[in-house]
PDB file of C-alpha atoms in Angstrom:
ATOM      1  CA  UNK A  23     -48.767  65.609 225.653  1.00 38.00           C
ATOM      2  CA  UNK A  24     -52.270  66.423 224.320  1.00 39.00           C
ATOM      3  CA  UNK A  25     -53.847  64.506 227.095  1.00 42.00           C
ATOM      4  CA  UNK A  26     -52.149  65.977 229.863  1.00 42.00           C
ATOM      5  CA  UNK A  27     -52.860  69.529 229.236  1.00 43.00           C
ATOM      6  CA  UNK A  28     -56.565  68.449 228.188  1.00 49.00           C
ATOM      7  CA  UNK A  29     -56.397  66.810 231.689  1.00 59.00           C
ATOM      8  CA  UNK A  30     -55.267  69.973 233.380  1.00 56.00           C
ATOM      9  CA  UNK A  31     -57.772  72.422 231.953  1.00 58.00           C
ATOM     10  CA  UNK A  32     -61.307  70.760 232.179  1.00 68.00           C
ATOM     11  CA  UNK A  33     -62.904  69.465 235.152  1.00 81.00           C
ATOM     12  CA  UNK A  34     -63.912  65.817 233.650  1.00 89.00           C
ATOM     13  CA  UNK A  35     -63.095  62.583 234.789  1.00 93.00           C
ATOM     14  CA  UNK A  36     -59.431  60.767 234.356  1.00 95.00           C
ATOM     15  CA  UNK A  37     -58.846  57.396 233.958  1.00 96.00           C
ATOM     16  CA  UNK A  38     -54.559  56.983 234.541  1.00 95.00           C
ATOM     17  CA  UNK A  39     -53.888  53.434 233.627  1.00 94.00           C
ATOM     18  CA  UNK A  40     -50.147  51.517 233.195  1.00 91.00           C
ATOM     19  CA  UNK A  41     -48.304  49.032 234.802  1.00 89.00           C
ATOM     20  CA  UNK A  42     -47.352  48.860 238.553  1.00 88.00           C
ATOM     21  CA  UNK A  43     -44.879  51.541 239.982  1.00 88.00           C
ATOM     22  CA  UNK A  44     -45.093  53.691 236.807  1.00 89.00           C
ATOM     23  CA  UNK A  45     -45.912  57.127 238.638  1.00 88.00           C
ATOM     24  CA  UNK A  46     -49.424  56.735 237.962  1.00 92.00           C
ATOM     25  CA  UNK A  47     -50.613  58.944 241.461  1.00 91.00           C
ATOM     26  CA  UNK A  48     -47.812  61.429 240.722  1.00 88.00           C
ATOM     27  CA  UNK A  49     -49.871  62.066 237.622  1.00 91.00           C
ATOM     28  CA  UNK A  50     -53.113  62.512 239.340  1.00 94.00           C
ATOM     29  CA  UNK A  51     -51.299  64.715 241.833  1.00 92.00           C
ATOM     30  CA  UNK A  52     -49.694  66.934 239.059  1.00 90.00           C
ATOM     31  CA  UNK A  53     -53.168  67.317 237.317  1.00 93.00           C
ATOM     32  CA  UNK A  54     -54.987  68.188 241.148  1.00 94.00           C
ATOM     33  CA  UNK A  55     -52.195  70.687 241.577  1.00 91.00           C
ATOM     34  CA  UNK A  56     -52.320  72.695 238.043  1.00 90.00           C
ATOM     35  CA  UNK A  57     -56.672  72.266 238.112  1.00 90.00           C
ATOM     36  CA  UNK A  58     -58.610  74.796 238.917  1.00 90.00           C
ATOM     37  CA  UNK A  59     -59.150  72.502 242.149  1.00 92.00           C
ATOM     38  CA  UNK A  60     -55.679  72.613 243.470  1.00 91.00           C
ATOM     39  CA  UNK A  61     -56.385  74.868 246.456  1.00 93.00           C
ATOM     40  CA  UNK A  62     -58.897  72.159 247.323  1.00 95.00           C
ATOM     41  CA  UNK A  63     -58.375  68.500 248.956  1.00 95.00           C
ATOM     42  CA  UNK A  64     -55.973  65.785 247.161  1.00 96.00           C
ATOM     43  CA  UNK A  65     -57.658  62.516 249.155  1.00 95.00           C
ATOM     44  CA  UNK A  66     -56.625  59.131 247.820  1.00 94.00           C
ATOM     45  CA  UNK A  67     -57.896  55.781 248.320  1.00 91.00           C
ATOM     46  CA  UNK A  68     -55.947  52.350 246.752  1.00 91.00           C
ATOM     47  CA  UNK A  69     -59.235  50.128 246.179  1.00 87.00           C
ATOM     48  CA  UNK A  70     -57.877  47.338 246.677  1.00 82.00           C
ATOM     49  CA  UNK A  71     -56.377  47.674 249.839  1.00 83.00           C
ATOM     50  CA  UNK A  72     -59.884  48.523 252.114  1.00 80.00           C
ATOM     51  CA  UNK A  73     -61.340  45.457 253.946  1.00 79.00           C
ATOM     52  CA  UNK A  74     -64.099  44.338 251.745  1.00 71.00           C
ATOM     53  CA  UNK A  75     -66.709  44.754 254.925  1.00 73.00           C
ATOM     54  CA  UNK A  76     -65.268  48.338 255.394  1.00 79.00           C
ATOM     55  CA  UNK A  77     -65.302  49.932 251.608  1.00 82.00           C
ATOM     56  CA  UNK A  78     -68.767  51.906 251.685  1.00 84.00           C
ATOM     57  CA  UNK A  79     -68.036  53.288 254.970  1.00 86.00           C
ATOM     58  CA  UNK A  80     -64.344  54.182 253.758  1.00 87.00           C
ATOM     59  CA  UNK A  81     -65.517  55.374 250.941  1.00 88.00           C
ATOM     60  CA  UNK A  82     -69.056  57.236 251.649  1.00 89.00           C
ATOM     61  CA  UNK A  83     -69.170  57.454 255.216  1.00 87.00           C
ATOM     62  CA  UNK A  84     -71.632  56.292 258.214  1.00 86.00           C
ATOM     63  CA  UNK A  85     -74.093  57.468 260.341  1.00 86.00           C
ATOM     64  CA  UNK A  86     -74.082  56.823 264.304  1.00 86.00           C
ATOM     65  CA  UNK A  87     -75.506  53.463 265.366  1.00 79.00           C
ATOM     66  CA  UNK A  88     -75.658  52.496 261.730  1.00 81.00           C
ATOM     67  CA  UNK A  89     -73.893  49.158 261.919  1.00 80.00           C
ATOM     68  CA  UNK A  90     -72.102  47.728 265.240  1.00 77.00           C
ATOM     69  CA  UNK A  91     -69.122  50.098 266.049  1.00 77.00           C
ATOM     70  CA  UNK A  92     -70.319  53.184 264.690  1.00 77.00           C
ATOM     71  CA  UNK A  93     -69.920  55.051 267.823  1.00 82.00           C
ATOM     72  CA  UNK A  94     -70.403  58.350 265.991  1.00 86.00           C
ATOM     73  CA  UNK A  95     -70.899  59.679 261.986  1.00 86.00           C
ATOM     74  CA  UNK A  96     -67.746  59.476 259.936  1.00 88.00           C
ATOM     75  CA  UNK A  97     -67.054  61.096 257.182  1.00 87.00           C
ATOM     76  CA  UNK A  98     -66.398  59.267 253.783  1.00 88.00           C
ATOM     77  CA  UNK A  99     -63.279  59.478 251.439  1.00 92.00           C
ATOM     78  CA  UNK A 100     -65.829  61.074 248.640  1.00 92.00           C
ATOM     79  CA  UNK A 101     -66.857  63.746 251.253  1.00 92.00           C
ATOM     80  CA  UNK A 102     -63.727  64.997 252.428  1.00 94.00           C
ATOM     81  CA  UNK A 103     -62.309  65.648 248.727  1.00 94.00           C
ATOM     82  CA  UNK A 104     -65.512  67.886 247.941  1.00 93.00           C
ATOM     83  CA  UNK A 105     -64.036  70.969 246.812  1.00 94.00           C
ATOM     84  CA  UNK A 106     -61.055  68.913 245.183  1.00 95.00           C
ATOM     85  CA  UNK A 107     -59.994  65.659 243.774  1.00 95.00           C
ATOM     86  CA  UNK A 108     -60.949  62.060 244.614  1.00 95.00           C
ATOM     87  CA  UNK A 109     -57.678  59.900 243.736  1.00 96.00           C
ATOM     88  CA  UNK A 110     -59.464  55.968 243.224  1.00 95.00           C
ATOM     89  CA  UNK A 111     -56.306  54.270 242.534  1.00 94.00           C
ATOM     90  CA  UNK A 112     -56.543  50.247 241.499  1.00 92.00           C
ATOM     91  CA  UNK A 113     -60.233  51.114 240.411  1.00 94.00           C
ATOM     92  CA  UNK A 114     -60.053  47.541 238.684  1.00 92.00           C
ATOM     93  CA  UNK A 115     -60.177  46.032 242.287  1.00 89.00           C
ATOM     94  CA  UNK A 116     -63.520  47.512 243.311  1.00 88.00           C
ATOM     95  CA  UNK A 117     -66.489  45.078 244.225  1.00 86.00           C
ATOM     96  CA  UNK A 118     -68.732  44.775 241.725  1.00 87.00           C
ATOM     97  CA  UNK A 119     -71.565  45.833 244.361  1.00 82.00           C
ATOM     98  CA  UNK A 120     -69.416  49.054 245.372  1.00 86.00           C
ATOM     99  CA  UNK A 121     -69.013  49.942 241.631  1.00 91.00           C
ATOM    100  CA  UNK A 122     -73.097  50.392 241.562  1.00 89.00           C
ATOM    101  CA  UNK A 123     -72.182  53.320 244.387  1.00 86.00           C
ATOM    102  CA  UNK A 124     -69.819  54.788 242.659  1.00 90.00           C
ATOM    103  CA  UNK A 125     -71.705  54.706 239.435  1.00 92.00           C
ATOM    104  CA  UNK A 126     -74.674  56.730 241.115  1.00 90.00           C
ATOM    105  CA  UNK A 127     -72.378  59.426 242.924  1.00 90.00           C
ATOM    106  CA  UNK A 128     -70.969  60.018 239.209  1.00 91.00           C
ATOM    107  CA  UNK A 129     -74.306  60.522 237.388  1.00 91.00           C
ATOM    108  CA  UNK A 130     -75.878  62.442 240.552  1.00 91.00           C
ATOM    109  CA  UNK A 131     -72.951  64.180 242.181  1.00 90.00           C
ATOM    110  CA  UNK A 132     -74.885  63.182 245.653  1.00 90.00           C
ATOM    111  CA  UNK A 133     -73.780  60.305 248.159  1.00 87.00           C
ATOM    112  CA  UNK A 134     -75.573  58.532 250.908  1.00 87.00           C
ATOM    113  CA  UNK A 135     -73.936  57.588 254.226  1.00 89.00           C
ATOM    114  CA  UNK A 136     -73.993  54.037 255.640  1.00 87.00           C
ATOM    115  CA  UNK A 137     -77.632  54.266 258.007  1.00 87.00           C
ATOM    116  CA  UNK A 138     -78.816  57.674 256.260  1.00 85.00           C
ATOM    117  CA  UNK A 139     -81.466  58.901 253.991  1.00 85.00           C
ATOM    118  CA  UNK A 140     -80.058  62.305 253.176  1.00 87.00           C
ATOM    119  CA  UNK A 141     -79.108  62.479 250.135  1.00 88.00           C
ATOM    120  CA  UNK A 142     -75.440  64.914 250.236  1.00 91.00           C
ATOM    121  CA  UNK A 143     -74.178  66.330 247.320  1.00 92.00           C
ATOM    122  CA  UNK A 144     -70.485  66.427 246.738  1.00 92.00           C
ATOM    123  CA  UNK A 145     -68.694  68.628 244.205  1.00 93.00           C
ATOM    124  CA  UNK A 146     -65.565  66.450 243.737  1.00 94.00           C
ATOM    125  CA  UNK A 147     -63.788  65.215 240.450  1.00 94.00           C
ATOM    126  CA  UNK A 148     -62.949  61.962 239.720  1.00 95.00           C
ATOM    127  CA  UNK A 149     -59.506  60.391 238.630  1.00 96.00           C
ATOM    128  CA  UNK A 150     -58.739  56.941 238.532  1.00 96.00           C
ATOM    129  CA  UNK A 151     -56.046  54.426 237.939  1.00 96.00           C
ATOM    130  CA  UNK A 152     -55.684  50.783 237.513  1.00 94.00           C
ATOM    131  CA  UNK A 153     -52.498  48.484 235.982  1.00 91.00           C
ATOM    132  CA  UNK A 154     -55.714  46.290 234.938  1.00 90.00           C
ATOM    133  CA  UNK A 155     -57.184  46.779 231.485  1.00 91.00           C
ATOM    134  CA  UNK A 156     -60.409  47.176 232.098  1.00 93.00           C
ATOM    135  CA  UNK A 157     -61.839  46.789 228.460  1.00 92.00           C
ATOM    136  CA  UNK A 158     -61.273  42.713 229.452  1.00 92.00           C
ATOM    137  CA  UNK A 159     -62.539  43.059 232.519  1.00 93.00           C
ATOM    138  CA  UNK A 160     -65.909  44.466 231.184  1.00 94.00           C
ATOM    139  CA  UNK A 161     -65.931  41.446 228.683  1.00 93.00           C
ATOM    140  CA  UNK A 162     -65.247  39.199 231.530  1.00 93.00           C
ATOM    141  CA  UNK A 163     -67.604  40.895 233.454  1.00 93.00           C
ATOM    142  CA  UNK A 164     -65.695  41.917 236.086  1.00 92.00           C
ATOM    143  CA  UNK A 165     -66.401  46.029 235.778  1.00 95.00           C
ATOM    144  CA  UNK A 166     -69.448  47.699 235.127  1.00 95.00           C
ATOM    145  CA  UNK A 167     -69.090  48.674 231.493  1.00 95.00           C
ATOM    146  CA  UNK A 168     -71.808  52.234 232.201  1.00 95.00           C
ATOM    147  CA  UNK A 169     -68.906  53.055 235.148  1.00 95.00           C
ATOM    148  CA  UNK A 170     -65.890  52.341 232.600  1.00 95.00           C
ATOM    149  CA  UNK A 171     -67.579  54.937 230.461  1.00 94.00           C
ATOM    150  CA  UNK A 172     -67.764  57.107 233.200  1.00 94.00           C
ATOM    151  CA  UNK A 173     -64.161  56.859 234.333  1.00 95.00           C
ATOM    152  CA  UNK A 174     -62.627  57.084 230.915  1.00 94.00           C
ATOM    153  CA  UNK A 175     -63.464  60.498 229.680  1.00 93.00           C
ATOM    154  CA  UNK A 176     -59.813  61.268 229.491  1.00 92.00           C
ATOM    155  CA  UNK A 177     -57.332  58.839 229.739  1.00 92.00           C
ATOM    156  CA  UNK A 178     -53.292  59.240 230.286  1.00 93.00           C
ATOM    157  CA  UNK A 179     -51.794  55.802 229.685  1.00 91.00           C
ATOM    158  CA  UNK A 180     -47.979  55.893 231.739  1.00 91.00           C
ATOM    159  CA  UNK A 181     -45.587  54.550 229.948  1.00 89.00           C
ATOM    160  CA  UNK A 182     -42.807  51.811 231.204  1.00 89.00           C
ATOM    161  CA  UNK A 183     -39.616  52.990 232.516  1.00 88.00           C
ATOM    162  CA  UNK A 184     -38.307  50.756 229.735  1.00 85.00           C
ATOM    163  CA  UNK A 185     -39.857  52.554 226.849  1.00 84.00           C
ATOM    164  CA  UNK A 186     -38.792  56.234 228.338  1.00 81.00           C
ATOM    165  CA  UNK A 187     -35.150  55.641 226.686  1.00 73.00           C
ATOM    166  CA  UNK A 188     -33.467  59.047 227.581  1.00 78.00           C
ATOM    167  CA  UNK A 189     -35.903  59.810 230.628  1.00 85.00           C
ATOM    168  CA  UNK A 190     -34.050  58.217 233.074  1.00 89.00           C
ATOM    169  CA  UNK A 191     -31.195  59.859 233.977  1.00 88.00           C
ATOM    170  CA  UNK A 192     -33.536  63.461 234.032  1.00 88.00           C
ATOM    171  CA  UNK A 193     -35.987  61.333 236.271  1.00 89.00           C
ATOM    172  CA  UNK A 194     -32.776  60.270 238.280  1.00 91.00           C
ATOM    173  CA  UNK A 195     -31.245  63.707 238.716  1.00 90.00           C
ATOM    174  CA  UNK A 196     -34.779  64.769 239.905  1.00 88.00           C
ATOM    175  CA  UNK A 197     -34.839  62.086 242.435  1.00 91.00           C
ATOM    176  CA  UNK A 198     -31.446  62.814 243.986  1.00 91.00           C
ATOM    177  CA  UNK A 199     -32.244  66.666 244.282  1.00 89.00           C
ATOM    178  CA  UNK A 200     -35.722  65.758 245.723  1.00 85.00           C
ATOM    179  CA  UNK A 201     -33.936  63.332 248.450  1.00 87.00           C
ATOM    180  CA  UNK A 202     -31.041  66.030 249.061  1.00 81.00           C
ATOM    181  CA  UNK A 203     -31.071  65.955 252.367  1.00 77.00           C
ATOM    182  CA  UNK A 204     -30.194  61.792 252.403  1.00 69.00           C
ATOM    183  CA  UNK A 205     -27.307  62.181 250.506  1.00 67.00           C
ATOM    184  CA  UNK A 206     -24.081  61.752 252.424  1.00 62.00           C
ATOM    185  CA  UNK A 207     -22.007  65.605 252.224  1.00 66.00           C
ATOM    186  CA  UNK A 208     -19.395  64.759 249.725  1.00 80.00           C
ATOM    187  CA  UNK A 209     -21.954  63.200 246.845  1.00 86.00           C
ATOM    188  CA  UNK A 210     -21.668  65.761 244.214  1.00 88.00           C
ATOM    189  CA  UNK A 211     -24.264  63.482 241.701  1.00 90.00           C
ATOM    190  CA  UNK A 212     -23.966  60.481 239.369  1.00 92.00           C
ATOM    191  CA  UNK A 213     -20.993  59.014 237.821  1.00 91.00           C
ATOM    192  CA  UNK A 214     -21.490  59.074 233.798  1.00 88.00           C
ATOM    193  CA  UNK A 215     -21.303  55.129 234.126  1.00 89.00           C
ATOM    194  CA  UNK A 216     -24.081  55.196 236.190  1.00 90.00           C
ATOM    195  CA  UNK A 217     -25.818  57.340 234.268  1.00 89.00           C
ATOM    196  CA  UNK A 218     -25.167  55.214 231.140  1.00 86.00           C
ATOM    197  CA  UNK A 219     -26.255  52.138 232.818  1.00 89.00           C
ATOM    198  CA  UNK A 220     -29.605  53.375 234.505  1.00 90.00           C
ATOM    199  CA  UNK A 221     -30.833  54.081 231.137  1.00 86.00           C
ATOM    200  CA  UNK A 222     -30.239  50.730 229.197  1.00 84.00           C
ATOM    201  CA  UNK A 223     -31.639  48.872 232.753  1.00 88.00           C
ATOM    202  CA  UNK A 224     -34.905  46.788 232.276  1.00 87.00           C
ATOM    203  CA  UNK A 225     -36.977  48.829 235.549  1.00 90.00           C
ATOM    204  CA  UNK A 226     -39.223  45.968 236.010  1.00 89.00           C
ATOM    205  CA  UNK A 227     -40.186  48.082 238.821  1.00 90.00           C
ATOM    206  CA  UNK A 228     -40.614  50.991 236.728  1.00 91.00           C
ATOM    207  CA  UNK A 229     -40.352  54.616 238.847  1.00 90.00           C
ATOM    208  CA  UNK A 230     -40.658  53.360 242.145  1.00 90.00           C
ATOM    209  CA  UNK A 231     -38.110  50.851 241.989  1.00 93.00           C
ATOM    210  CA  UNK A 232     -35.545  54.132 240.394  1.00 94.00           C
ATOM    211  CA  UNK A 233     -36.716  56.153 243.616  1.00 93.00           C
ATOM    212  CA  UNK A 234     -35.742  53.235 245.476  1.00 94.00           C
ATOM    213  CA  UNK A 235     -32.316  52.405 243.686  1.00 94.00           C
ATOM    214  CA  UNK A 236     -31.238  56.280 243.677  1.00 94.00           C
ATOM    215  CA  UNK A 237     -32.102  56.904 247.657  1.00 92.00           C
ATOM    216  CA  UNK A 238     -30.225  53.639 248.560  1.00 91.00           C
ATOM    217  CA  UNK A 239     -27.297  54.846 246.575  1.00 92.00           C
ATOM    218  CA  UNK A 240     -27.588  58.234 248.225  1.00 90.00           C
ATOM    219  CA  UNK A 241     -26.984  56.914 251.806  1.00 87.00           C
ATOM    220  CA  UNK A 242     -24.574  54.455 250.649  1.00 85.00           C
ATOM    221  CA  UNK A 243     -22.574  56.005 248.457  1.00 88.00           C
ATOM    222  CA  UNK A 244     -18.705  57.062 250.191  1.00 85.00           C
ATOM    223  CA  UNK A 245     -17.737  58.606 247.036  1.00 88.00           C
ATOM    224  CA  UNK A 246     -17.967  61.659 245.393  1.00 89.00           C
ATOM    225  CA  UNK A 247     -20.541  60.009 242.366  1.00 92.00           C
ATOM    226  CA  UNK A 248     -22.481  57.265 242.318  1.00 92.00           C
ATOM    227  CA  UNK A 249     -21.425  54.500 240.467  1.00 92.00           C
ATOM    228  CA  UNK A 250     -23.328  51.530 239.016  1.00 92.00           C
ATOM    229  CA  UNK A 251     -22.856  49.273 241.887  1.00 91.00           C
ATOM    230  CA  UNK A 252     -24.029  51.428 244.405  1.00 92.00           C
ATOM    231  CA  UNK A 253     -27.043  51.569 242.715  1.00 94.00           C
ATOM    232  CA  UNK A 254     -26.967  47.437 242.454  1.00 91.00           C
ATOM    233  CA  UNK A 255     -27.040  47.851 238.282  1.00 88.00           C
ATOM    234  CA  UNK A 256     -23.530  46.420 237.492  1.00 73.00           C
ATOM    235  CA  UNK A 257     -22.728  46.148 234.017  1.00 55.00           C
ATOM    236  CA  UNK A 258     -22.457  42.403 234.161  1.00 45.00           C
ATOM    237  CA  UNK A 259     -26.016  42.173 235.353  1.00 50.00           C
ATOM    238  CA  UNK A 260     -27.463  44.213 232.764  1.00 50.00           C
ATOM    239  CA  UNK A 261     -28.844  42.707 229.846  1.00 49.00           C
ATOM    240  CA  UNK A 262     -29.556  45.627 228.197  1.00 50.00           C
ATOM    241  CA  UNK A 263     -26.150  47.065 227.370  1.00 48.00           C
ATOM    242  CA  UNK A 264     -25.460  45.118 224.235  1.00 50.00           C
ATOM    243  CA  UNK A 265     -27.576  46.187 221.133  1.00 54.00           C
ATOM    244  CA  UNK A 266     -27.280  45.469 217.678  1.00 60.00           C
ATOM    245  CA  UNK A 267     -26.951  48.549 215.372  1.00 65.00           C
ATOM    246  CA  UNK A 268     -30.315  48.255 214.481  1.00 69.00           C
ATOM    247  CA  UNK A 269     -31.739  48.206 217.511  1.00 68.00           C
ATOM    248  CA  UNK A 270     -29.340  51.167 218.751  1.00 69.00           C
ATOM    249  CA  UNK A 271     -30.643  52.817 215.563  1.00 76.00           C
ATOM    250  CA  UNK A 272     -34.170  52.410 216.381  1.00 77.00           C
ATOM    251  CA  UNK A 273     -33.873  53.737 220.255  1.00 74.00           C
ATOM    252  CA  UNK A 274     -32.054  56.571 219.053  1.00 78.00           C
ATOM    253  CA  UNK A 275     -34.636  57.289 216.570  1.00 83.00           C
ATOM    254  CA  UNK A 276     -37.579  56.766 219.070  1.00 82.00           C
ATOM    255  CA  UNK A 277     -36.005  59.031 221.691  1.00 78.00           C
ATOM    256  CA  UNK A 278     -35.400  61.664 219.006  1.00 85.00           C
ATOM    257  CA  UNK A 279     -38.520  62.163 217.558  1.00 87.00           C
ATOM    258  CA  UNK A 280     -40.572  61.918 220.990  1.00 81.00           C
ATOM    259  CA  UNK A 281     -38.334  64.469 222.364  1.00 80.00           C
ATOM    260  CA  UNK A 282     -39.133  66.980 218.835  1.00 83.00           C
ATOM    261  CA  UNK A 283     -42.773  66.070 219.150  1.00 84.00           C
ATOM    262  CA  UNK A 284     -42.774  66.780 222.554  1.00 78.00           C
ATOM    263  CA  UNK A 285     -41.056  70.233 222.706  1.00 81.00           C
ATOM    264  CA  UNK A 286     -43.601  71.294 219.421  1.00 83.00           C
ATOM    265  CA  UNK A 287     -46.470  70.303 221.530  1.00 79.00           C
ATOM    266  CA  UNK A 288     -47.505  67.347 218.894  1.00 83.00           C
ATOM    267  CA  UNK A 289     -47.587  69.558 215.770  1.00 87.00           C
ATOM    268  CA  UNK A 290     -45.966  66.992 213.193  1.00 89.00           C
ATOM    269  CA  UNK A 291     -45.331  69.927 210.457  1.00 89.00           C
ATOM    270  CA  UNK A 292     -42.981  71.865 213.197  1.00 90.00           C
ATOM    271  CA  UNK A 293     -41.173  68.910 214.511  1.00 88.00           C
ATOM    272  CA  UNK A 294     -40.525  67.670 210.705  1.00 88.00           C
ATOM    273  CA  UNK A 295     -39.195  71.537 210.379  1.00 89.00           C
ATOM    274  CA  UNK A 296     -36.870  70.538 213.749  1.00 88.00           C
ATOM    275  CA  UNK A 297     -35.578  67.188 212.792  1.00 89.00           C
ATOM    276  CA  UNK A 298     -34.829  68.009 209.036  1.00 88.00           C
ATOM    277  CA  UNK A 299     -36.921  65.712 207.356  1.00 87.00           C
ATOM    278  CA  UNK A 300     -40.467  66.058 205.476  1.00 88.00           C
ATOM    279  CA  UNK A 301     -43.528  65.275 207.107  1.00 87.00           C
ATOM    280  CA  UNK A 302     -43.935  62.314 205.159  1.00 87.00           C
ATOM    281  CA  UNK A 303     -40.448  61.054 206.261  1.00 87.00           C
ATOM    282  CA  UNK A 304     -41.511  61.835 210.236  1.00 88.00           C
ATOM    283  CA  UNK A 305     -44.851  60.435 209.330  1.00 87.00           C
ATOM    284  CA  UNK A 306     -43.144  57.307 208.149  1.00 85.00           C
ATOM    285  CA  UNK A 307     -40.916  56.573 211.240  1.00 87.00           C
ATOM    286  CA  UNK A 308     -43.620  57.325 213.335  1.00 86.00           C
ATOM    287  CA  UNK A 309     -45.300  54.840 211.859  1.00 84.00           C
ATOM    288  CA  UNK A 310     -42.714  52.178 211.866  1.00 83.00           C
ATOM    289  CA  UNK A 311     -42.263  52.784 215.840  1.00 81.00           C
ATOM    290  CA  UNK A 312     -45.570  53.073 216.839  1.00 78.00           C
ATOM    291  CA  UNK A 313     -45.539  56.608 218.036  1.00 79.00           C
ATOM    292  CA  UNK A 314     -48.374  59.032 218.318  1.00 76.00           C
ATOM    293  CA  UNK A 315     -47.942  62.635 218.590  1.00 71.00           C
ATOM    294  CA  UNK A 316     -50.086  62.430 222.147  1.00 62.00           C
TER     295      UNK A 316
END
């Protein structure tokens, strides 16, 4: 929680990193929109989907004449967010060569088009992403280790669907109000079996693959809820449906204390007042869970 409001109010650098399909340009969206640079330009660019030949002219722009088929100056990626935010998502796939680039624009806050001399400064701030962990890729020498430093001023890491227990039917209700207008007339909203099932379902494909699940349902759905199967999450298929008590115990644990930590912004002492229990009690299962009060 910490990090995200830290991310909203100062105008540094943000490295987002988790696993594929987790949400993580949502994020950078939310913290462009509730910056001080949310009237400005949201421009995003997926590194690892430019054409290797093509990545400094995507990304900083030409001149006319400066290579063959430059009929006329472009304008770069990094140039049209000045004013805003530059969204670099799969930052781990960048040439080594480009990362040099990118490394100057950070320190100077000036880029050079493909053919020019000018030096143009660009007021734009940086947030990144990457599923990659890019402390092993500096070791393997596969990123810049001065440009990871760069990047990760403030970092957000996004959490698996898997490990949000008690997220996903929220997440899911947001979904089918954000896709109203799919949903057939008589779908009033999610059967309680479905809502039971999405959240003890694996989500290898984290976020995107519940946007996915929920629109399908929406349009295929010919009852009043959606059930389980029209979301393709059967019981019989789901693996996660049969805990131990232990295990039970533990989720139901986790999911209560993030959600007290959560709604006290972090402060241990108040959530301890919340739950009942001292702070060396809540200090203790935080402990045996793994749970930090960012």
């Amino acid at each position: 929680m910490r990090r995200s409001v830290t991310a909203y109010g100062v105008d540094a650098p943000v490295l987002i990193t988790g696993e594929s399909g987790t949400g993580k340009e949502l994020a950078a969206q939310a913290i462009h929109e509730r910056s001080s640079r949310g009237h400005g330009p949201f421009i995003a660019v997926n590194c690892g989907a430019l054409p290797a030949n093509l990545i400094q002219s995507e990304l900083f722009g030409h001149e006319k004449g400066s290579f063959t088929g430059a009929h006329q100056r472009k304008i770069g990626r990094v140039e049209a967010a000045s004013g805003g935010s530059l969204f670099l998502d799969e930052i781990g796939d960048l040439p080594m060569e480009l990362q040099a680039n990118l490394l100057r624009f950070l320190q100077e806050k000036t880029i050079q088009r493909v053919g020019g001399r000018e030096d143009i400064t660009v007021d734009v701030r940086v947030i990144a992403a990457t599923h990659v962990d890019l402390e092993n890729a500096v070791r393997d020498g596969r990123f810049r280790e001065d440009l990871y430093y760069r990047l990760n001023v403030l970092q957000i890491r996004m959490p698996a669907l898997r490990e949000r227990i008690g997220d996903v039917p929220l997440l899911a209700q947001y979904i089918f109000h954000r896709f109203a207008e799919e949903k057939g007339r008589k779908i009033k909203g999610f059967s309680e079996d479905a809502l039971h099932t999405m959240n003890h379902y694996d989500w290898p494909g984290n976020v995107r693959e519940l946007i996915n699940r929920v629109r399908r349902a929406m349009v295929m759905c010919d009852k009043f809820l959606i059930s389980p199967s029209d979301l393709g999450l059967e019981r019989r298929n789901n693996s996660r449906l049969v805990l131990t008590l232990g295990e039970a115990r533990d989720r139901a644990e986790i999911d209560i204390i993030r959600t007290a930590l959560a709604q006290n912004r972090g402060s241990v002492s108040l959530a301890s007042k919340q739950l009942g229990v001292s702070r060396v009690t809540l200090y203790r299962l935080m402990e045996k869970h793994a749970l930090s009060t960012n």
